[in-house]
Short mmCIF file of C-alpha atoms and ligand atoms in Angstrom, two decimals:
data_model
loop_
_atom_site.label_atom_id
_atom_site.label_comp_id
_atom_site.label_asym_id
_atom_site.label_seq_id
_atom_site.Cartn_x
_atom_site.Cartn_y
_atom_site.Cartn_z
CA MET E 1 -19.38 -14.78 3.42
CA ILE E 2 -17.02 -15.30 0.48
CA GLU E 3 -13.31 -16.73 1.42
CA VAL E 4 -10.79 -16.39 -1.92
CA ASP E 5 -7.41 -17.59 -1.60
CA VAL E 6 -6.46 -18.77 -4.91
CA HIS E 7 -3.15 -19.65 -6.61
CA ARG E 8 -2.16 -20.64 -11.02
CA ARG E 9 0.79 -20.40 -12.73
CA LEU E 10 -0.03 -18.99 -16.17
CA GLY E 11 3.11 -19.29 -18.29
CA ALA E 12 5.47 -16.09 -16.91
CA PHE E 13 2.54 -14.72 -14.76
CA ASN E 14 1.91 -15.89 -11.21
CA LEU E 15 -2.15 -15.37 -9.52
CA ASP E 16 -1.62 -15.26 -5.90
CA VAL E 17 -4.89 -13.76 -4.11
CA ALA E 18 -6.57 -13.76 -1.46
CA PHE E 19 -9.87 -11.79 -0.04
CA ALA E 20 -13.11 -12.67 1.42
CA ALA E 21 -16.10 -10.74 1.76
CA ALA E 22 -19.60 -10.78 3.92
CA GLY E 23 -22.53 -9.50 1.81
CA GLU E 24 -20.82 -6.95 -0.16
CA THR E 25 -19.52 -5.78 -3.09
CA VAL E 26 -15.94 -6.01 -3.48
CA VAL E 27 -13.95 -4.20 -6.74
CA LEU E 28 -11.53 -6.04 -8.38
CA PHE E 29 -8.98 -2.69 -9.56
CA GLY E 30 -6.66 -2.97 -12.09
CA HIS E 31 -4.70 -2.08 -14.97
CA SER E 32 -5.53 -4.61 -17.69
CA GLY E 33 -3.39 -7.89 -17.25
CA SER E 34 -3.44 -7.42 -13.79
CA GLY E 35 -5.10 -10.57 -13.14
CA LYS E 36 -8.83 -9.70 -12.32
CA SER E 37 -10.91 -12.12 -14.62
CA VAL E 38 -8.77 -15.11 -13.92
CA THR E 39 -9.52 -14.18 -10.08
CA LEU E 40 -13.58 -14.32 -10.99
CA GLN E 41 -13.33 -17.39 -13.72
CA SER E 42 -11.58 -18.95 -10.27
CA VAL E 43 -14.45 -18.24 -8.54
CA ALA E 44 -17.11 -19.13 -11.57
CA GLY E 45 -15.71 -22.72 -11.48
CA LEU E 46 -14.45 -21.74 -14.76
CA MET E 47 -10.33 -21.68 -14.38
CA ARG E 48 -9.37 -23.94 -11.80
CA PRO E 49 -6.00 -23.25 -9.76
CA ASP E 50 -3.17 -24.64 -9.14
CA ALA E 51 -3.33 -24.55 -5.06
CA GLY E 52 -5.60 -23.16 -2.94
CA ARG E 53 -9.52 -22.68 -1.77
CA VAL E 54 -12.56 -21.21 -2.62
CA VAL E 55 -15.80 -20.78 -0.52
CA ILE E 56 -19.03 -19.67 -0.85
CA ASP E 57 -21.63 -18.74 1.57
CA GLY E 58 -19.98 -21.25 3.88
CA ARG E 59 -19.92 -24.26 1.29
CA VAL E 60 -16.78 -25.25 -0.12
CA VAL E 61 -16.53 -24.56 -3.73
CA PHE E 62 -13.37 -25.58 -4.31
CA ASP E 63 -9.83 -27.03 -1.95
CA ALA E 64 -6.80 -28.34 -4.38
CA ALA E 65 -5.64 -30.20 -1.31
CA ALA E 66 -9.67 -31.78 -0.50
CA GLY E 67 -9.85 -32.22 -4.54
CA ILE E 68 -12.84 -30.67 -3.89
CA ASP E 69 -14.48 -28.76 -7.63
CA VAL E 70 -17.77 -28.19 -7.64
CA PRO E 71 -19.05 -28.09 -11.46
CA PRO E 72 -19.09 -23.41 -12.44
CA GLN E 73 -23.18 -24.21 -12.76
CA GLU E 74 -23.69 -25.92 -8.89
CA ARG E 75 -21.95 -23.05 -7.41
CA GLY E 76 -24.88 -20.94 -7.41
CA VAL E 77 -22.92 -17.70 -8.57
CA GLY E 78 -24.29 -16.07 -11.13
CA TYR E 79 -21.46 -14.96 -13.96
CA VAL E 80 -21.61 -12.01 -16.66
CA VAL E 81 -19.06 -10.70 -18.89
CA GLN E 82 -18.32 -7.61 -21.07
CA HIS E 83 -18.93 -9.40 -23.85
CA LEU E 84 -22.17 -11.03 -23.37
CA ALA E 85 -22.96 -14.41 -25.26
CA LEU E 86 -26.72 -14.32 -25.26
CA PHE E 87 -28.27 -16.88 -27.61
CA PRO E 88 -29.15 -14.91 -30.40
CA HIS E 89 -31.87 -17.21 -32.07
CA LEU E 90 -33.98 -18.25 -28.34
CA THR E 91 -35.89 -15.52 -27.08
CA VAL E 92 -35.22 -12.75 -24.01
CA ARG E 93 -37.43 -15.14 -22.48
CA GLU E 94 -35.76 -18.39 -23.09
CA ASN E 95 -32.37 -17.01 -22.59
CA VAL E 96 -33.40 -16.42 -18.69
CA GLU E 97 -35.29 -20.04 -18.90
CA PHE E 98 -31.77 -21.22 -19.26
CA GLY E 99 -30.01 -22.70 -16.97
CA VAL E 100 -33.01 -22.58 -14.87
CA ARG E 101 -34.50 -25.41 -12.99
CA GLY E 102 -37.52 -26.59 -12.21
CA THR E 103 -40.78 -27.20 -14.22
CA ARG E 104 -42.02 -25.35 -17.11
CA GLU E 105 -44.72 -23.36 -14.98
CA GLU E 106 -41.80 -22.48 -12.15
CA ARG E 107 -39.29 -21.45 -14.83
CA ARG E 108 -41.24 -19.23 -16.67
CA ARG E 109 -42.20 -17.49 -13.12
CA ARG E 110 -38.82 -17.40 -12.50
CA ALA E 111 -37.48 -15.95 -15.45
CA SER E 112 -41.07 -13.18 -15.63
CA GLU E 113 -39.50 -11.73 -11.65
CA VAL E 114 -36.26 -10.92 -12.95
CA LEU E 115 -37.00 -9.72 -15.91
CA SER E 116 -39.40 -7.46 -14.12
CA LEU E 117 -36.89 -7.03 -11.59
CA LEU E 118 -34.48 -5.61 -14.08
CA ASP E 119 -37.30 -3.55 -16.25
CA MET E 120 -37.47 -5.57 -19.25
CA ALA E 121 -41.08 -7.00 -18.41
CA GLY E 122 -42.73 -6.62 -21.54
CA PHE E 123 -39.47 -7.98 -24.09
CA ASP E 124 -40.53 -11.84 -23.10
CA ASP E 125 -40.67 -12.59 -26.35
CA ARG E 126 -38.14 -9.93 -28.23
CA ARG E 127 -35.26 -11.17 -29.71
CA PRO E 128 -31.48 -10.23 -28.54
CA GLY E 129 -30.76 -8.69 -31.57
CA THR E 130 -33.77 -6.80 -31.83
CA LEU E 131 -32.68 -4.57 -28.27
CA SER E 132 -30.46 -1.67 -27.42
CA GLY E 133 -26.34 -2.57 -26.02
CA GLY E 134 -27.83 -1.77 -22.41
CA GLN E 135 -31.67 -3.94 -22.23
CA GLN E 136 -29.13 -6.79 -23.79
CA GLN E 137 -26.99 -5.99 -20.78
CA ARG E 138 -30.16 -6.30 -18.75
CA VAL E 139 -31.08 -9.27 -20.10
CA ALA E 140 -27.23 -11.38 -19.78
CA LEU E 141 -28.54 -10.06 -15.54
CA ALA E 142 -31.40 -11.40 -15.45
CA ARG E 143 -30.28 -14.59 -16.86
CA ALA E 144 -27.61 -14.37 -14.08
CA LEU E 145 -30.09 -13.31 -11.17
CA ALA E 146 -32.91 -15.97 -12.10
CA ARG E 147 -30.92 -19.27 -10.79
CA ASP E 148 -31.22 -18.01 -7.15
CA VAL E 149 -27.30 -17.42 -6.65
CA ARG E 150 -25.56 -16.31 -4.29
CA LEU E 151 -22.95 -14.45 -5.64
CA LEU E 152 -22.78 -12.36 -8.64
CA LEU E 153 -19.44 -12.08 -10.70
CA LEU E 154 -19.26 -9.11 -12.78
CA ASP E 155 -15.88 -8.87 -15.03
CA GLU E 156 -16.29 -5.44 -16.62
CA PRO E 157 -19.59 -5.94 -17.33
CA PHE E 158 -20.26 -2.05 -18.74
CA SER E 159 -17.48 -1.28 -20.15
CA ALA E 160 -19.47 -1.73 -23.53
CA LEU E 161 -21.94 0.80 -23.07
CA ASP E 162 -21.69 4.45 -23.82
CA ASP E 163 -21.80 6.55 -20.99
CA ALA E 164 -25.33 7.25 -20.12
CA LEU E 165 -26.08 3.76 -20.30
CA ARG E 166 -23.39 3.02 -18.36
CA ARG E 167 -24.27 5.54 -15.37
CA ASN E 168 -27.79 3.76 -14.98
CA MET E 169 -27.30 0.03 -15.04
CA ARG E 170 -24.29 1.08 -11.74
CA ALA E 171 -27.54 2.63 -10.27
CA GLU E 172 -29.72 -0.42 -11.35
CA LEU E 173 -26.98 -2.67 -9.33
CA VAL E 174 -27.00 -0.73 -6.66
CA ARG E 175 -30.84 -1.17 -6.52
CA LEU E 176 -30.62 -4.46 -7.33
CA ARG E 177 -27.81 -5.98 -4.66
CA ASN E 178 -29.27 -4.13 -2.05
CA GLU E 179 -32.94 -5.48 -2.52
CA LEU E 180 -31.27 -8.44 -3.17
CA GLY E 181 -28.97 -8.50 -0.21
CA LEU E 182 -25.94 -10.51 -3.04
CA SER E 183 -22.86 -10.73 -2.65
CA VAL E 184 -21.46 -9.19 -5.53
CA LEU E 185 -17.10 -9.60 -7.25
CA PHE E 186 -17.24 -6.91 -9.92
CA VAL E 187 -13.97 -6.79 -12.18
CA THR E 188 -13.13 -3.40 -13.39
CA HIS E 189 -10.10 -0.76 -14.25
CA ASP E 190 -12.48 1.74 -14.39
CA LEU E 191 -11.17 4.14 -11.53
CA ARG E 192 -14.57 6.28 -10.85
CA GLU E 193 -16.65 3.22 -11.22
CA ALA E 194 -14.34 1.79 -8.96
CA HIS E 195 -15.01 4.43 -6.54
CA LEU E 196 -18.45 4.11 -6.93
CA LEU E 197 -19.76 0.55 -6.63
CA ALA E 198 -17.52 -0.40 -4.37
CA ASP E 199 -17.61 -1.16 -0.37
CA ARG E 200 -14.35 -2.65 -0.81
CA LEU E 201 -11.58 -2.78 -2.68
CA ALA E 202 -8.91 -4.88 -4.14
CA VAL E 203 -5.91 -3.53 -5.42
CA PHE E 204 -4.51 -5.97 -8.12
CA ASP E 205 -1.30 -5.33 -9.63
CA ALA E 206 0.50 -8.19 -11.35
CA GLY E 207 -1.47 -11.31 -9.65
CA HIS E 208 -1.17 -9.65 -6.16
CA VAL E 209 -3.78 -8.08 -4.36
CA LEU E 210 -1.20 -5.15 -3.04
CA GLN E 211 -3.98 -3.78 -0.77
CA TYR E 212 -7.60 -4.79 0.45
CA GLY E 213 -9.81 -2.88 2.13
CA THR E 214 -12.80 -0.93 2.05
CA ARG E 215 -13.32 2.08 -0.31
CA ASP E 216 -12.38 5.02 2.27
CA GLU E 217 -9.68 3.41 3.53
CA VAL E 218 -7.78 2.02 0.19
CA PHE E 219 -8.45 5.93 -1.02
CA ALA E 220 -7.36 7.70 1.76
CA HIS E 221 -4.70 5.55 3.11
CA PRO E 222 -2.78 3.84 0.48
CA ALA E 223 -0.32 1.39 2.39
CA SER E 224 2.37 2.26 -0.49
CA ARG E 225 3.45 4.38 -2.92
CA ARG E 226 2.70 1.54 -5.79
CA VAL E 227 -0.98 2.14 -4.44
CA ALA E 228 -1.55 5.31 -4.09
CA GLU E 229 -0.16 5.90 -7.85
CA LEU E 230 -3.01 3.06 -9.53
CA THR E 231 -5.94 4.77 -7.17
CA GLY E 232 -5.20 7.79 -8.60
CA VAL E 233 -2.73 9.45 -6.55
CA ALA E 234 -1.36 12.32 -8.83
CA ASN E 235 1.75 13.69 -6.38
CA VAL E 236 3.74 11.50 -4.20
CA PHE E 237 7.92 12.36 -3.42
CA GLY E 238 10.31 10.01 -1.35
CA GLY E 239 11.21 11.78 1.82
CA ARG E 240 13.07 10.42 5.10
CA VAL E 241 11.32 11.81 8.85
CA ARG E 242 13.23 14.46 9.95
CA ALA E 243 11.36 14.69 13.54
CA VAL E 244 8.27 13.18 15.23
CA ARG E 245 6.10 15.49 17.07
CA ALA E 246 2.53 14.72 19.23
CA ASP E 247 0.82 16.33 16.31
CA GLY E 248 2.46 15.14 13.54
CA ILE E 249 5.74 14.68 12.08
CA GLU E 250 8.12 16.42 9.53
CA VAL E 251 9.56 14.71 6.30
CA GLU E 252 12.87 16.26 4.35
CA SER E 253 12.85 15.80 1.29
CA ALA E 254 15.00 17.70 -2.07
CA GLY E 255 15.85 19.92 0.94
CA ARG E 256 11.98 20.97 1.63
CA VAL E 257 10.87 20.26 4.48
CA TRP E 258 6.85 19.24 4.62
CA HIS E 259 4.08 18.69 8.61
CA CYS E 260 2.07 16.34 7.80
CA VAL E 261 -0.25 14.90 9.97
CA PRO E 262 0.12 10.73 10.17
CA VAL E 263 -3.13 8.67 11.83
CA ALA E 264 -2.39 5.10 11.52
CA GLU E 265 1.28 4.69 11.39
CA ALA E 266 4.39 5.41 14.11
CA PHE E 267 7.15 6.71 12.73
CA ARG E 268 10.74 7.22 14.17
CA VAL E 269 13.55 10.06 12.80
CA GLY E 270 14.89 8.52 9.97
CA ASP E 271 12.31 6.50 8.30
CA ALA E 272 12.53 6.69 4.83
CA VAL E 273 8.92 7.37 3.67
CA ASP E 274 6.78 8.61 0.21
CA VAL E 275 4.58 11.46 0.91
CA ALA E 276 1.25 11.29 -1.70
CA ILE E 277 -1.46 14.49 -2.04
CA ARG E 278 -4.11 13.69 -4.36
CA ALA E 279 -4.13 16.83 -7.48
CA GLU E 280 -7.50 17.96 -5.62
CA ARG E 281 -6.04 18.52 -2.62
CA VAL E 282 -3.53 21.31 -3.60
CA ILE E 283 -4.49 24.60 -2.89
CA LEU E 284 -3.92 27.15 -5.25
CA ARG E 285 -3.04 30.74 -3.52
CA ARG E 286 -2.80 34.22 -4.83
CA GLY E 287 -0.05 36.26 -3.28
CA SER E 288 4.48 34.23 -2.66
CA ALA E 289 5.21 31.90 -0.13
CA VAL E 290 6.93 34.03 2.09
CA ASP E 291 4.02 36.52 1.84
CA THR E 292 1.41 34.09 3.36
CA GLY E 293 3.43 32.52 5.76
CA ALA E 294 1.34 28.99 5.66
CA VAL E 295 2.73 25.45 5.93
CA ASN E 296 4.26 23.05 3.45
CA SER E 297 3.55 26.24 1.25
CA LEU E 298 5.56 26.89 -2.10
CA GLU E 299 5.79 28.35 -5.11
CA ALA E 300 6.02 27.63 -8.50
CA THR E 301 4.67 28.25 -11.93
CA VAL E 302 2.16 26.40 -14.40
CA VAL E 303 4.33 24.69 -17.03
CA GLU E 304 1.08 22.38 -18.76
CA GLU E 305 -2.68 22.58 -18.64
CA HIS E 306 -5.15 19.77 -19.81
CA ALA E 307 -8.73 20.84 -19.54
CA TYR E 308 -11.61 18.38 -18.92
CA GLY E 309 -14.98 20.20 -19.51
CA ALA E 310 -15.81 19.55 -15.31
CA THR E 311 -11.96 19.98 -13.86
CA HIS E 312 -8.78 21.59 -14.89
CA THR E 313 -5.79 19.81 -14.52
CA LEU E 314 -2.20 21.49 -13.85
CA LEU E 315 0.99 20.84 -13.89
CA LEU E 316 3.37 23.40 -11.93
CA ASP E 317 7.10 23.54 -11.31
CA ALA E 318 8.63 25.31 -8.72
CA ALA E 319 12.21 26.51 -9.08
CA ASP E 320 14.63 23.83 -8.36
CA GLY E 321 12.16 21.42 -10.29
CA MET E 322 9.62 19.85 -8.19
CA ARG E 323 6.71 18.78 -9.73
CA VAL E 324 2.50 19.32 -8.31
CA GLU E 325 0.03 18.37 -10.08
CA VAL E 326 -3.06 19.98 -9.07
CA ASP E 327 -6.91 19.91 -10.40
CA LEU E 328 -9.50 22.43 -10.10
CA ALA E 329 -12.52 22.07 -10.88
CA SER E 330 -13.78 24.68 -13.35
CA ARG E 331 -15.45 27.67 -11.23
CA PRO E 332 -12.69 28.38 -9.50
CA TYR E 333 -10.37 28.62 -12.49
CA GLU E 334 -12.07 30.84 -12.99
CA VAL E 335 -12.72 33.09 -9.94
CA LEU E 336 -8.82 32.92 -9.54
CA GLY E 337 -8.43 33.62 -12.85
CA VAL E 338 -5.87 30.57 -13.83
CA ALA E 339 -6.22 31.81 -17.05
CA GLN E 340 -4.53 34.96 -16.93
CA GLN E 341 -1.85 34.16 -14.09
CA ARG E 342 1.01 32.13 -14.46
CA THR E 343 2.61 31.91 -11.75
CA TRP E 344 1.03 30.43 -8.06
CA THR E 345 1.33 30.16 -4.13
CA LEU E 346 0.55 25.88 -4.09
CA GLU E 347 -0.28 24.86 -0.06
CA LEU E 348 -0.45 21.25 0.59
CA PRO E 349 -1.99 21.41 3.90
CA PRO E 350 -0.37 18.78 6.36
CA GLY E 351 -3.96 16.67 6.41
CA ASP E 352 -3.53 16.13 3.38
CA LEU E 353 -0.43 14.64 3.44
CA HIS E 354 -0.71 10.88 3.14
CA VAL E 355 2.78 9.68 4.55
CA MET E 356 3.36 5.89 3.94
CA ARG E 357 6.58 3.47 4.37
CA ALA E 358 8.91 2.74 1.46
CA ALA E 359 9.02 0.22 -0.12
CA GLY E 360 11.31 -2.55 1.04
CA SER E 361 12.26 0.19 4.80
CA PRO E 362 11.87 -2.74 7.64
CA GLU E 363 8.77 -2.24 9.95
CA PRO E 364 9.60 -0.32 13.10
CA ASN E 365 10.53 -3.74 15.35
CA SER E 366 12.00 -5.50 12.76
P1 ADP R 1 -7.26 -8.57 -15.90
O1 ADP R 1 -8.05 -9.20 -16.01
O2 ADP R 1 -7.05 -7.97 -15.01
O3 ADP R 1 -7.01 -7.67 -16.79
P2 ADP R 1 -6.29 -11.10 -17.05
O4 ADP R 1 -6.99 -11.69 -15.20
O5 ADP R 1 -7.27 -11.98 -18.08
O6 ADP R 1 -5.96 -9.76 -16.43
O7 ADP R 1 -5.34 -12.01 -17.03
C1 ADP R 1 -3.77 -11.56 -16.34
C2 ADP R 1 -2.23 -12.05 -16.96
O8 ADP R 1 -2.69 -14.14 -17.31
C3 ADP R 1 -2.61 -11.69 -18.55
O9 ADP R 1 -1.03 -11.46 -18.50
C4 ADP R 1 -2.94 -12.83 -19.31
O10 ADP R 1 -2.35 -13.22 -20.58
C5 ADP R 1 -2.78 -14.08 -18.98
N1 ADP R 1 -4.32 -15.90 -19.08
C6 ADP R 1 -5.50 -15.70 -18.46
N2 ADP R 1 -5.63 -16.11 -19.08
C7 ADP R 1 -4.55 -17.05 -19.66
C8 ADP R 1 -5.09 -18.36 -20.09
N3 ADP R 1 -6.41 -18.71 -19.98
N4 ADP R 1 -4.31 -18.96 -20.44
C9 ADP R 1 -2.79 -19.02 -20.27
N5 ADP R 1 -2.88 -17.17 -20.05
C10 ADP R 1 -3.56 -16.92 -19.35
MG1 MG R 2 -9.83 -8.98 -17.55
#
């Protein structure tokens, strides 16, 4: 069990963060400068919070009020950053043994164990300078793990590696975590990486955690427009609840009516809301919106297009100026003939429209 509750002022920046986790991978996700690294440093003991508490496996390692501040090397954490700091003049084995307690024999055995765990057996006597970036990062991980850690703190550990290596290292990390049953706090600003690795996701913005929950919860039900935008939801539009029915609600937005099937929240007529839909959930249809007769349909024309190899991102404008972003895999793009046809009927399925209370609008009964 990990409990993090830290507050720290750094000039104009205010860190104000709390979350808890148990034996899982928590991804701290957010833009650069949102406070992810200082949070990790606070857990590692490298940055001293002004207030708060850090508990690792039931042991209080920091408590501002009680005057507890356990030094980094006694916190039982492994800490790996993007630009690793292996000692260049030491061999791989010496790097891994560094900071491990015990007799010479015990330290050597431990180093061999973790090096083979990371498929680096046989590299014992090499110097870091003779290894590839991926191998060096494996050694950095081995060094972090060698001390029998309860918690692994990883701060964008793979971002200096090229794509193929990064993919391997992520898979390696998942395997390690499962084998060792570690808790992991993983910092990234990469949405795909966050999605791949997270059991739980903490969405950081300006020193705060805007939302903390299981990965699927956060991705499927962002708590606010800001979280939706940060987690890659391309389409968000504001409106008001027009009708509440047993099978969903109707939202009016800029003269249009959207049928939505919210599950999580009870809304009332007149509530100010934001409606969000991911670009890949929007459906492209031939024929006019009137002919297809489907709910949540509109006619729109492609005004901008970006090809990313496997996917195409289309920006479409309706006559009244409403803009919708659509992601289409390359195969349906070709089958539909999107390159030849510019005007389409878009369908926004009610179950894919996620409704959020608008920022600043009151909760019911409050
Ligand atoms: P992230 O890791 O999310 O990109 P950081 O946690 O590194 O962001 O930084 C959050 C904010 O804290 C930034 O505005 C940064 O300039 C500031 N900051 C980080 N470390 C220090 C420090 N040691 N002293 C003063 N300000 C700092
Ligand atoms: Mg950082």
